[in-house]
PDB file of C-alpha atoms in Angstrom:
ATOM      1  CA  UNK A 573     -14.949 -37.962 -86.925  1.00 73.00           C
ATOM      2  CA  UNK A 574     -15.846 -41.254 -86.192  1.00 90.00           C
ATOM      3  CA  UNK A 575     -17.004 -41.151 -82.338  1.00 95.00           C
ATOM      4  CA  UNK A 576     -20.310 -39.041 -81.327  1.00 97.00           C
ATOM      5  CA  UNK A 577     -22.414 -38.193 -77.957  1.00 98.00           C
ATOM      6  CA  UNK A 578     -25.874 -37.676 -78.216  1.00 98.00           C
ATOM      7  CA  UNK A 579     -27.338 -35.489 -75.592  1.00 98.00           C
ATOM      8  CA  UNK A 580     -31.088 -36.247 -75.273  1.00 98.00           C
ATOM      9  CA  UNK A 581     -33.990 -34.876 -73.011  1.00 96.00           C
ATOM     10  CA  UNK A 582     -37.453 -34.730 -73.047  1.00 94.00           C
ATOM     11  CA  UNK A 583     -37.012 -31.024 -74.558  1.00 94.00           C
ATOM     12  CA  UNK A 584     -38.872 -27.776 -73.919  1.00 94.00           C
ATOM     13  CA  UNK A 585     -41.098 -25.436 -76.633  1.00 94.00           C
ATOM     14  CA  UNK A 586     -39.346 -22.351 -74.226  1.00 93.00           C
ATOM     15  CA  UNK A 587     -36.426 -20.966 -76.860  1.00 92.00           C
ATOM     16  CA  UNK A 588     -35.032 -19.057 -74.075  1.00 93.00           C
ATOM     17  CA  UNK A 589     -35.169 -21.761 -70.829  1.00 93.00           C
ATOM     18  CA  UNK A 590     -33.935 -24.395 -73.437  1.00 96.00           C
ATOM     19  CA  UNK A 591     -30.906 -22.099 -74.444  1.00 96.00           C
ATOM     20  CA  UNK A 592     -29.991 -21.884 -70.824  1.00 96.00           C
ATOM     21  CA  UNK A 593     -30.651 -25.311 -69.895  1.00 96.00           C
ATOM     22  CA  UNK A 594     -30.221 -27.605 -72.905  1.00 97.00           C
ATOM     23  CA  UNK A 595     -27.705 -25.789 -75.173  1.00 97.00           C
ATOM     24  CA  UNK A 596     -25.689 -25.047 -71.308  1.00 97.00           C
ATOM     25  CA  UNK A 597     -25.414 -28.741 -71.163  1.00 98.00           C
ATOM     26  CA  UNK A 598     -24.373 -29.602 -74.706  1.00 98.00           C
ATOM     27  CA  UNK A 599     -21.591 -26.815 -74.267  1.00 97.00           C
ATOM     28  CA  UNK A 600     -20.263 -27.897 -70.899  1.00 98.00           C
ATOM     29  CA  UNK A 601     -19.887 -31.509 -72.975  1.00 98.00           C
ATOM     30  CA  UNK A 602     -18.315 -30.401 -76.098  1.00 97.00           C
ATOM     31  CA  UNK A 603     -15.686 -28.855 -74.170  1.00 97.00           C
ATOM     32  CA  UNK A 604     -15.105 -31.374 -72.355  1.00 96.00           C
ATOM     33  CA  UNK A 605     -15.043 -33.711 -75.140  1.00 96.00           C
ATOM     34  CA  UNK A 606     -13.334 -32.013 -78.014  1.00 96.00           C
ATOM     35  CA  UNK A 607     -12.600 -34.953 -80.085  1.00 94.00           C
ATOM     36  CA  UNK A 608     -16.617 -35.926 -80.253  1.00 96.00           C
ATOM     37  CA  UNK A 609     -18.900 -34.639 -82.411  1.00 96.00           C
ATOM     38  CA  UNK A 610     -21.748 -34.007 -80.010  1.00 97.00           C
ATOM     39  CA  UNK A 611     -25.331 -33.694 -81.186  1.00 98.00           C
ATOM     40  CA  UNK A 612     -29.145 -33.174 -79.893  1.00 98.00           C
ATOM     41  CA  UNK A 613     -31.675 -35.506 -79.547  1.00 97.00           C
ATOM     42  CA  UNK A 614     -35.567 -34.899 -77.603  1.00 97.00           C
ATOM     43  CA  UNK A 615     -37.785 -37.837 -76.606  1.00 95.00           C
ATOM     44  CA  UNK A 616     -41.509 -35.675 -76.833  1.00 94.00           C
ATOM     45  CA  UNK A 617     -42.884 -36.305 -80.089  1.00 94.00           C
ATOM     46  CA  UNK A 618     -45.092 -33.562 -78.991  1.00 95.00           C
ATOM     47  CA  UNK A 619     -42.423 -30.802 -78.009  1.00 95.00           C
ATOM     48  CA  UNK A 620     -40.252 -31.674 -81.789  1.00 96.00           C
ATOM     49  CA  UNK A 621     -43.500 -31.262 -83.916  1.00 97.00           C
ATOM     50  CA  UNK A 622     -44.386 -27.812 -81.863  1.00 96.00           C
ATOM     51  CA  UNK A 623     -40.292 -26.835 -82.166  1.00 96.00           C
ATOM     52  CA  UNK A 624     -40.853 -27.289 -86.379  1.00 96.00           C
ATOM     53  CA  UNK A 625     -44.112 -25.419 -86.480  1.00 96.00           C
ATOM     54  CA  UNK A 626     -43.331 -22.211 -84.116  1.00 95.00           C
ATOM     55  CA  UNK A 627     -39.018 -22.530 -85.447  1.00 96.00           C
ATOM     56  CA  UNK A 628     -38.737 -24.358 -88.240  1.00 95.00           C
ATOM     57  CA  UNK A 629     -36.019 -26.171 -86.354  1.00 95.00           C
ATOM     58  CA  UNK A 630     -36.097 -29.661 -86.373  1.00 96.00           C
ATOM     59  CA  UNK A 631     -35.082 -31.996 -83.757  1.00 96.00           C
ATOM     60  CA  UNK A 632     -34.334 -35.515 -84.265  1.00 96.00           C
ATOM     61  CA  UNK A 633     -35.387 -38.263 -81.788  1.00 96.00           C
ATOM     62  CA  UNK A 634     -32.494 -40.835 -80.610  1.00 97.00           C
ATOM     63  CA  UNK A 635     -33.595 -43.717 -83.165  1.00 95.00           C
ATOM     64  CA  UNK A 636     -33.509 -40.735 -86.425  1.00 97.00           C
ATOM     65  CA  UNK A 637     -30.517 -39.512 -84.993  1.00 97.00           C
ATOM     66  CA  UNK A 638     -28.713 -43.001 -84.959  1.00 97.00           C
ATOM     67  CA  UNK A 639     -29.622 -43.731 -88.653  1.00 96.00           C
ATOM     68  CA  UNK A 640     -28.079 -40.224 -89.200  1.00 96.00           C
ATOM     69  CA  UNK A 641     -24.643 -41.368 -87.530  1.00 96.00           C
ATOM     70  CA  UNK A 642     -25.254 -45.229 -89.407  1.00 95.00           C
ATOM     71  CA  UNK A 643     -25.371 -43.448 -92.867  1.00 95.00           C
ATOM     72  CA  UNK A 644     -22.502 -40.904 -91.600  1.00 94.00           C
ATOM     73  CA  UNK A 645     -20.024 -43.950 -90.836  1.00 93.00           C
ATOM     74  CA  UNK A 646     -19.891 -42.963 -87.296  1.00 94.00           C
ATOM     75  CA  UNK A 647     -18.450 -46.088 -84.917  1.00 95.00           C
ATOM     76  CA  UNK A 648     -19.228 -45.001 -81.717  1.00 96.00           C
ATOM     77  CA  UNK A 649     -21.499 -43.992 -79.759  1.00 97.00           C
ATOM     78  CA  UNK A 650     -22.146 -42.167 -76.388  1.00 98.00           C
ATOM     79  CA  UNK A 651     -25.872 -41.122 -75.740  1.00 98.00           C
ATOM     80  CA  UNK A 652     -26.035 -39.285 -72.094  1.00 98.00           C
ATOM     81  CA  UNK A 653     -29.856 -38.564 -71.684  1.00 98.00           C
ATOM     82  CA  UNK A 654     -30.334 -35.331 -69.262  1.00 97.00           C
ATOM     83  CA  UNK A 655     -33.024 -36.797 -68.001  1.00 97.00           C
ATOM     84  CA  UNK A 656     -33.813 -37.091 -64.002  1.00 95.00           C
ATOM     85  CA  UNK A 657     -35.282 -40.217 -63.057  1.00 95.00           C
ATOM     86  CA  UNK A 658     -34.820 -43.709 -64.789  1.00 93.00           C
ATOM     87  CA  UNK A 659     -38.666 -43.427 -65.916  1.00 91.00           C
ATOM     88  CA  UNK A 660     -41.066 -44.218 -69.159  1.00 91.00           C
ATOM     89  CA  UNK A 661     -38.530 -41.391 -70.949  1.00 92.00           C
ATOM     90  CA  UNK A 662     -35.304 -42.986 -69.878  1.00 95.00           C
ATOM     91  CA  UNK A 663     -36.443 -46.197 -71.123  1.00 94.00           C
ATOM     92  CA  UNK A 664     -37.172 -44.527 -74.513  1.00 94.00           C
ATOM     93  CA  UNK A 665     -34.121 -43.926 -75.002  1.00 96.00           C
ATOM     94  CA  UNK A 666     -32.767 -47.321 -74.151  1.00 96.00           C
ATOM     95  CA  UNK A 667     -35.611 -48.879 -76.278  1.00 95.00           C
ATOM     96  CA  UNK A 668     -34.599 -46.728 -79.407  1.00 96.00           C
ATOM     97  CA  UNK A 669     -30.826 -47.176 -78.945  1.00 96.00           C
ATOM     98  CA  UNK A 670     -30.770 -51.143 -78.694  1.00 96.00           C
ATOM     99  CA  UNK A 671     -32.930 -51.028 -82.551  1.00 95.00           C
ATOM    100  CA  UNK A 672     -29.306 -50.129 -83.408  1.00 96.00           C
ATOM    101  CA  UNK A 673     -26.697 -52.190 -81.336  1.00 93.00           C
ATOM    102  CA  UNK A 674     -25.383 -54.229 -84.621  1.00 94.00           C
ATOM    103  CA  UNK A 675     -24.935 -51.180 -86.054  1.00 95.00           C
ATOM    104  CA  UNK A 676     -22.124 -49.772 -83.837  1.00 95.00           C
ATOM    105  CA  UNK A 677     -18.371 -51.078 -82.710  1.00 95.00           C
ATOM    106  CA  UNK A 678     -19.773 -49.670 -79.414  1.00 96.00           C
ATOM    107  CA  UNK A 679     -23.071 -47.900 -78.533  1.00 97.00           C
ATOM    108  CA  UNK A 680     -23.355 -47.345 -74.337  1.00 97.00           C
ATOM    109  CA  UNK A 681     -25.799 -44.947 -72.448  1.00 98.00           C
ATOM    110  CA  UNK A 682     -25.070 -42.856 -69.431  1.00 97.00           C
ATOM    111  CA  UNK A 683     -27.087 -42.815 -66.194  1.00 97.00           C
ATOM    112  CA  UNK A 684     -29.994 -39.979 -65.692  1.00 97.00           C
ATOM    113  CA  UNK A 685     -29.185 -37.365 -62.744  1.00 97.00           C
ATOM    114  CA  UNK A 686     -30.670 -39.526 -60.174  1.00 97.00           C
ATOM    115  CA  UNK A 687     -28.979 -43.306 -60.260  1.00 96.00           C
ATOM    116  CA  UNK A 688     -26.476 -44.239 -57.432  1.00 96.00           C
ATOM    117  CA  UNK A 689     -26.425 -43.074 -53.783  1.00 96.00           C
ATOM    118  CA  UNK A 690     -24.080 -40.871 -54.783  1.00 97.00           C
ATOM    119  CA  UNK A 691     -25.499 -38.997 -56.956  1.00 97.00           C
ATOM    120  CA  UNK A 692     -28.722 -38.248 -54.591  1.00 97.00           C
ATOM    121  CA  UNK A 693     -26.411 -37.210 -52.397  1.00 97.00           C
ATOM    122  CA  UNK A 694     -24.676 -35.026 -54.531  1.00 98.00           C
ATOM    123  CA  UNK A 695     -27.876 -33.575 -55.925  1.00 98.00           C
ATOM    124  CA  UNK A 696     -29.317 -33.135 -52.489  1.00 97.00           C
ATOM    125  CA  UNK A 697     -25.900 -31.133 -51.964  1.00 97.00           C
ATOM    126  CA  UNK A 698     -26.675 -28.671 -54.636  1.00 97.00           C
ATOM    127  CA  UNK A 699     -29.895 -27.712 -53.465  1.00 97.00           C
ATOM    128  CA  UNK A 700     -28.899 -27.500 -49.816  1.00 96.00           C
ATOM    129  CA  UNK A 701     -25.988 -24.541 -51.657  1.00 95.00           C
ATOM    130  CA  UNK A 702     -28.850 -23.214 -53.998  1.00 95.00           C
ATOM    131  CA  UNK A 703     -31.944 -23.245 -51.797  1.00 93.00           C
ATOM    132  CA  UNK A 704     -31.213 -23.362 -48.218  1.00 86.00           C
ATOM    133  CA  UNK A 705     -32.598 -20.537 -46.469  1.00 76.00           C
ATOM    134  CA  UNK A 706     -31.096 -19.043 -43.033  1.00 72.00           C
ATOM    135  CA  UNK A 707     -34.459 -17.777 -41.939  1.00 80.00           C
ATOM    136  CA  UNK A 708     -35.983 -20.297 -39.391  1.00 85.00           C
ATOM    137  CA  UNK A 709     -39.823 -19.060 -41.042  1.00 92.00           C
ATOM    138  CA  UNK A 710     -38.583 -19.708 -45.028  1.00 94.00           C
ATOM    139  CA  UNK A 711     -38.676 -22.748 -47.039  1.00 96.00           C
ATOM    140  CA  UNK A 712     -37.932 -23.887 -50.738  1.00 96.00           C
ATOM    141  CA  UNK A 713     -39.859 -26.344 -52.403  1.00 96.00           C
ATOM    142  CA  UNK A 714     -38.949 -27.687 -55.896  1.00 97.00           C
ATOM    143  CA  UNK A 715     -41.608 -28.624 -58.011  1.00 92.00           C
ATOM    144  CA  UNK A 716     -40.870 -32.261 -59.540  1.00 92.00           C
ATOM    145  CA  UNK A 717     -42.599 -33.636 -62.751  1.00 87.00           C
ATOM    146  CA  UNK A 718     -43.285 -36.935 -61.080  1.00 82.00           C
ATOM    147  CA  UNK A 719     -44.385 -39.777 -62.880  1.00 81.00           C
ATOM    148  CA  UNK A 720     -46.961 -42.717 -63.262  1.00 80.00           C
ATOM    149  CA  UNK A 721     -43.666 -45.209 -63.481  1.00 81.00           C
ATOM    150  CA  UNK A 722     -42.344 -47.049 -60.370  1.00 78.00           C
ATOM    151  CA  UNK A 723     -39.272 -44.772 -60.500  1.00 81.00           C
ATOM    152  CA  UNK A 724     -41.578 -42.317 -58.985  1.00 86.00           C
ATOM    153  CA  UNK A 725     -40.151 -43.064 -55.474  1.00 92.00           C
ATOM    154  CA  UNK A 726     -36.629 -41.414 -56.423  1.00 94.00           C
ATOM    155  CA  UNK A 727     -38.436 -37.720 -55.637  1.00 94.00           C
ATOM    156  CA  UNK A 728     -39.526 -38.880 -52.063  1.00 95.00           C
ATOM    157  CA  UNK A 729     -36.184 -40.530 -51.464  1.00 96.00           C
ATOM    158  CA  UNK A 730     -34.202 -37.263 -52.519  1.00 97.00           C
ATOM    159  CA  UNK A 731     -37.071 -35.350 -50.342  1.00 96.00           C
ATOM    160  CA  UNK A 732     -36.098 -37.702 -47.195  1.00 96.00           C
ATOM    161  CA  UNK A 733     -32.675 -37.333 -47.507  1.00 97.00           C
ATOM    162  CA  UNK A 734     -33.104 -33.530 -47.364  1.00 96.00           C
ATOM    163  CA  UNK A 735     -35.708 -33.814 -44.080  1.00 93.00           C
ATOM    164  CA  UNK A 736     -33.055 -31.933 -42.083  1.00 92.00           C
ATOM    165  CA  UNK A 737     -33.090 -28.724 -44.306  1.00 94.00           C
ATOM    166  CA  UNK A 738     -35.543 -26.011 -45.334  1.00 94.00           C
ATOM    167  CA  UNK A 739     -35.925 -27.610 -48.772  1.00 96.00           C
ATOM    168  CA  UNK A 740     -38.581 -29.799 -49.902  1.00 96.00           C
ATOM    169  CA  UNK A 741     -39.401 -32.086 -53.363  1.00 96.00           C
ATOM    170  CA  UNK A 742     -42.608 -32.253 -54.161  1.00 94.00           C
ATOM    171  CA  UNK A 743     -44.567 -33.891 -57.875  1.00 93.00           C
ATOM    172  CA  UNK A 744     -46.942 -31.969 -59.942  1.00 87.00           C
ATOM    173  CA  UNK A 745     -48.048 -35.459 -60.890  1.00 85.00           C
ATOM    174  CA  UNK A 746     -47.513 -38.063 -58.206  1.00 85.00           C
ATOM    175  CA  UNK A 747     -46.240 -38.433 -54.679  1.00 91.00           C
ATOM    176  CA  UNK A 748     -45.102 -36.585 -52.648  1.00 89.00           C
ATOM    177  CA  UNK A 749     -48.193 -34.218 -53.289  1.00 92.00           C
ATOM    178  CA  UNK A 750     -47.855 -30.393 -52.760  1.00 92.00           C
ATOM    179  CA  UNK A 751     -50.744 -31.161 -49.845  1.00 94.00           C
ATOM    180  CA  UNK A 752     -48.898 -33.149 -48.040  1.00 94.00           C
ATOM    181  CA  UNK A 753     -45.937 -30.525 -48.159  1.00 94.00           C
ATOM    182  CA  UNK A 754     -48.038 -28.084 -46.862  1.00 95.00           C
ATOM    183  CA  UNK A 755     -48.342 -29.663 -43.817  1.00 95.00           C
ATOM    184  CA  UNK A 756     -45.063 -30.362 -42.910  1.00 95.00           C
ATOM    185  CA  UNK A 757     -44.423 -26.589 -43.841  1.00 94.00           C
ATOM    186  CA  UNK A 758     -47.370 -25.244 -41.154  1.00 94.00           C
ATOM    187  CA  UNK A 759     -46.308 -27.486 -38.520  1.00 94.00           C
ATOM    188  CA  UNK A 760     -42.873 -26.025 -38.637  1.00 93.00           C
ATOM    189  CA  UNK A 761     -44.242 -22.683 -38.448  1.00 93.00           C
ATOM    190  CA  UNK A 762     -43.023 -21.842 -42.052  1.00 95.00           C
ATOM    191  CA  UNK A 763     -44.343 -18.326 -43.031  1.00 95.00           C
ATOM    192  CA  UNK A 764     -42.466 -17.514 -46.832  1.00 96.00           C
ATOM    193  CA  UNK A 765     -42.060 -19.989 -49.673  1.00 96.00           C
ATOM    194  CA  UNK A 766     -39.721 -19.975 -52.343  1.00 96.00           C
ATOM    195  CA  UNK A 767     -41.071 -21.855 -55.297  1.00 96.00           C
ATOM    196  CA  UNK A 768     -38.568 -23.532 -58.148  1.00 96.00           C
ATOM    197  CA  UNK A 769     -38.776 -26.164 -60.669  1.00 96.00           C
ATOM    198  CA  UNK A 770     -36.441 -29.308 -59.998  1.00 96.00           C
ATOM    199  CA  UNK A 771     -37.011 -30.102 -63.554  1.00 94.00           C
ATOM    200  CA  UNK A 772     -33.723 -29.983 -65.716  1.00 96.00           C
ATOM    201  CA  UNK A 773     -36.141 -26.815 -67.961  1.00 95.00           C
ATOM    202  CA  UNK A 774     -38.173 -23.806 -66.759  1.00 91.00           C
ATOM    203  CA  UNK A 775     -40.734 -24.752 -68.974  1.00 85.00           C
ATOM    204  CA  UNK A 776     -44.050 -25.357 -69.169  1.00 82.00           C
ATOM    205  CA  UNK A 777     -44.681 -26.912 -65.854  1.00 83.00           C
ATOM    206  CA  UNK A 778     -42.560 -24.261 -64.107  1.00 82.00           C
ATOM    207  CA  UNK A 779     -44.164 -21.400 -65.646  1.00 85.00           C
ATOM    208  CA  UNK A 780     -47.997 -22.390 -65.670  1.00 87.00           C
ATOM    209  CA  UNK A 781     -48.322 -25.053 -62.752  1.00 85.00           C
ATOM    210  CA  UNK A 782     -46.024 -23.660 -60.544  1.00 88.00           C
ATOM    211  CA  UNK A 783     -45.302 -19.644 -60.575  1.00 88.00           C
ATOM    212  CA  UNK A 784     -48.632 -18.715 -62.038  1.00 89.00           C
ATOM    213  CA  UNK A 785     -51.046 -16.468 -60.396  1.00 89.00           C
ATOM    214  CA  UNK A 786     -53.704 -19.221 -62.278  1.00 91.00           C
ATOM    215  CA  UNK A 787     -56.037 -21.134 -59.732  1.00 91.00           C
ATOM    216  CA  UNK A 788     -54.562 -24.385 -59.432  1.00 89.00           C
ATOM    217  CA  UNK A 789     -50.967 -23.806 -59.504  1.00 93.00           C
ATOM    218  CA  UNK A 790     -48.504 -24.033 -56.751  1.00 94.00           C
ATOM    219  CA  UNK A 791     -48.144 -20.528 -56.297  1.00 96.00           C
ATOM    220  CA  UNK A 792     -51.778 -19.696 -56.343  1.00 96.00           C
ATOM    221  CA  UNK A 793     -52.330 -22.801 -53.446  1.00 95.00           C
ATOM    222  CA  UNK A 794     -49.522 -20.913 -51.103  1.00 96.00           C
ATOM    223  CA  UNK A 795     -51.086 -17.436 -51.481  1.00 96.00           C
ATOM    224  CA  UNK A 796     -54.549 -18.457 -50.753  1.00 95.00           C
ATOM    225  CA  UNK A 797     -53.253 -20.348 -47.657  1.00 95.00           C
ATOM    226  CA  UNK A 798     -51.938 -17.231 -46.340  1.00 95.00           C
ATOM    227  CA  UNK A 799     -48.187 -17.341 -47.155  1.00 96.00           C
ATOM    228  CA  UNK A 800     -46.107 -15.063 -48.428  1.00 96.00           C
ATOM    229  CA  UNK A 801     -44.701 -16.743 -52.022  1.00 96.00           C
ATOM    230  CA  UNK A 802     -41.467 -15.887 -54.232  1.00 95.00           C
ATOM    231  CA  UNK A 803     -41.351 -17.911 -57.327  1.00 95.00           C
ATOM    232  CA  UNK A 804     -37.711 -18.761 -59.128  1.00 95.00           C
ATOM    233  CA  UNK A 805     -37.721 -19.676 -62.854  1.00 94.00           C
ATOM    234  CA  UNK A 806     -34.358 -21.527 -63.117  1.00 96.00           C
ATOM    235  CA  UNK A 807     -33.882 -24.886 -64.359  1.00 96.00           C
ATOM    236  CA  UNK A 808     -31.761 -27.492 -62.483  1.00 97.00           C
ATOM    237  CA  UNK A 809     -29.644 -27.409 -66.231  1.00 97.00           C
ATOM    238  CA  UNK A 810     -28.678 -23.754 -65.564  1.00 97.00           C
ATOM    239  CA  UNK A 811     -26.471 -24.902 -62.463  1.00 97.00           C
ATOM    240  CA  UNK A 812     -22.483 -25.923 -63.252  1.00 97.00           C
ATOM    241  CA  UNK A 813     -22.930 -28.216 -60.792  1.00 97.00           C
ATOM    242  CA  UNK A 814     -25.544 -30.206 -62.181  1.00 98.00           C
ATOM    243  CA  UNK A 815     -24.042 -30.060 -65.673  1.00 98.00           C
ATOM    244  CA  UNK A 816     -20.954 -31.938 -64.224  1.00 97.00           C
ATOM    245  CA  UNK A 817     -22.691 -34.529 -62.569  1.00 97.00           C
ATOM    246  CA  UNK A 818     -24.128 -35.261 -66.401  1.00 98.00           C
ATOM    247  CA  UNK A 819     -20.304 -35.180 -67.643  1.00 97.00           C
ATOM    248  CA  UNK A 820     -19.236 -37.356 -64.795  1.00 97.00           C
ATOM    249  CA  UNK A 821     -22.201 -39.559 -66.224  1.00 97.00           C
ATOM    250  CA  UNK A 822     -21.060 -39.616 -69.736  1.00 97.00           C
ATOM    251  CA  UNK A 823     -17.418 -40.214 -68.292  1.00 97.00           C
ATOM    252  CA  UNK A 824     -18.125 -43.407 -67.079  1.00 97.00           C
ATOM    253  CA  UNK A 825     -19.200 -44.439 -70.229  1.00 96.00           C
ATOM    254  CA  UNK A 826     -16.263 -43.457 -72.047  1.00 95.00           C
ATOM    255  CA  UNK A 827     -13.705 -44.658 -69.858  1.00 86.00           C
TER     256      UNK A 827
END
């Protein structure tokens, strides 16, 4: 088989959220495209070295994986990163896959989750379906990673575009701060919070700085100013509906 797709993300030391997440995603794309082999890629150094220690699985970053297809005689290839923003990770990716442009009749990457209008919209669409609540007193926030990158603006644009509904993006590391969040939540009157990751993993952030009972996370902050909290442990790569806004991604690439 001469044409591949690498699926890459940052990836996640949680067997059981990455199985759900992850694995959901390569699935949804090998079915979709049969006639590519279709392989796994992370971009944390960190998370691959933990993966071999606690699994003795190894994971190959994009640039080991390429050599891999080189040596394999493989002539194209597809890499769709399942990332969210186009930040420091996305341009990993990009960094490690132009080493090997000579290499390949044709080597393209796909878009992250958040690129065009379009897809904010379409993203702000799922969460409206997912995390909407009827109750005038309830709200959803979603935890973001956030980042130190100038792409950090795409959470606060996909929180504005979602000012009219009862769900709100916040950044466990930059703006828009859970603080500021809070706020917006008291003056409305809000009096329960649903907590969930809108990170493409339940992971680490998810399970420690958001739905902990540890001072300091998310969860704890909402309790101890007085409201009543319900956390949800479900990565955005769980959804269908975020899995084929990554396909329609990688389509555009193929076509």
């Amino acid at each position: 088989m001469t044409k591949a797709i690498i699926v890459v993300s940052f990836g996640t030391t949680y067997p059981e959220t990455r199985k759900k997440t992850i694995q959901a995603c390569e699935e949804t794309i090998q079915q979709r495209f049969p006639d590519f082999q279709v392989h796994r890629a992370f971009t944390s150094n960190v998370v691959i070295k933990r993966i071999k220690e606690n699994e003795g699985i190894s994971v190959p970053t994009v640039n080991q994986l390429l050599e891999q297809l080189k040596k394999d005689g493989v002539k194209e290839v597809y890499i769709q990163p399942l990332h969210i923003i186009l930040g420091s990770e996305y341009e990993k990716v990009v960094h490690q896959a132009n080493q090997f442009k000579e290499d390949f009749e044709l080597l393209k990457i796909g878009k992250p989750l958040l690129f065009s209008e379009e897809d904010y919209e379409n993203v702000a669409n799922i969460l409206v379906k997912e995390y909407n609540n009827n109750d005038v007193d309830e709200a959803t926030i979603l935890m973001g990673h956030g980042s130190q990158h100038y792409a950090f603006t795409a959470y606060a644009a996909l929180d504005h575009m979602l000012t009219d509904e009862a769900v709100y993006i916040g950044c466990v590391e930059s703006y828009p701060p859970v603080e500021l969040l809070e706020k917006r939540l008291e003056a409305k009157g809000i009096k329960k919070v649903h907590l969930a990751p809108f990170m493409l993993v339940a992971g680490d952030h998810a399970t420690n700085d958001l739905c902990s009972d540890e001072e300091g996370s998310w969860k704890h902050f909402f309790t101890e100013k007085g409201y009543q909290v319900e956390t949800h442990l479900i990565g955005l790569g769980e959804y269908p509906s975020v899995q084929e806004l990554y396909v329609q991604h990688l389509e555009k690439i193929i076509q």
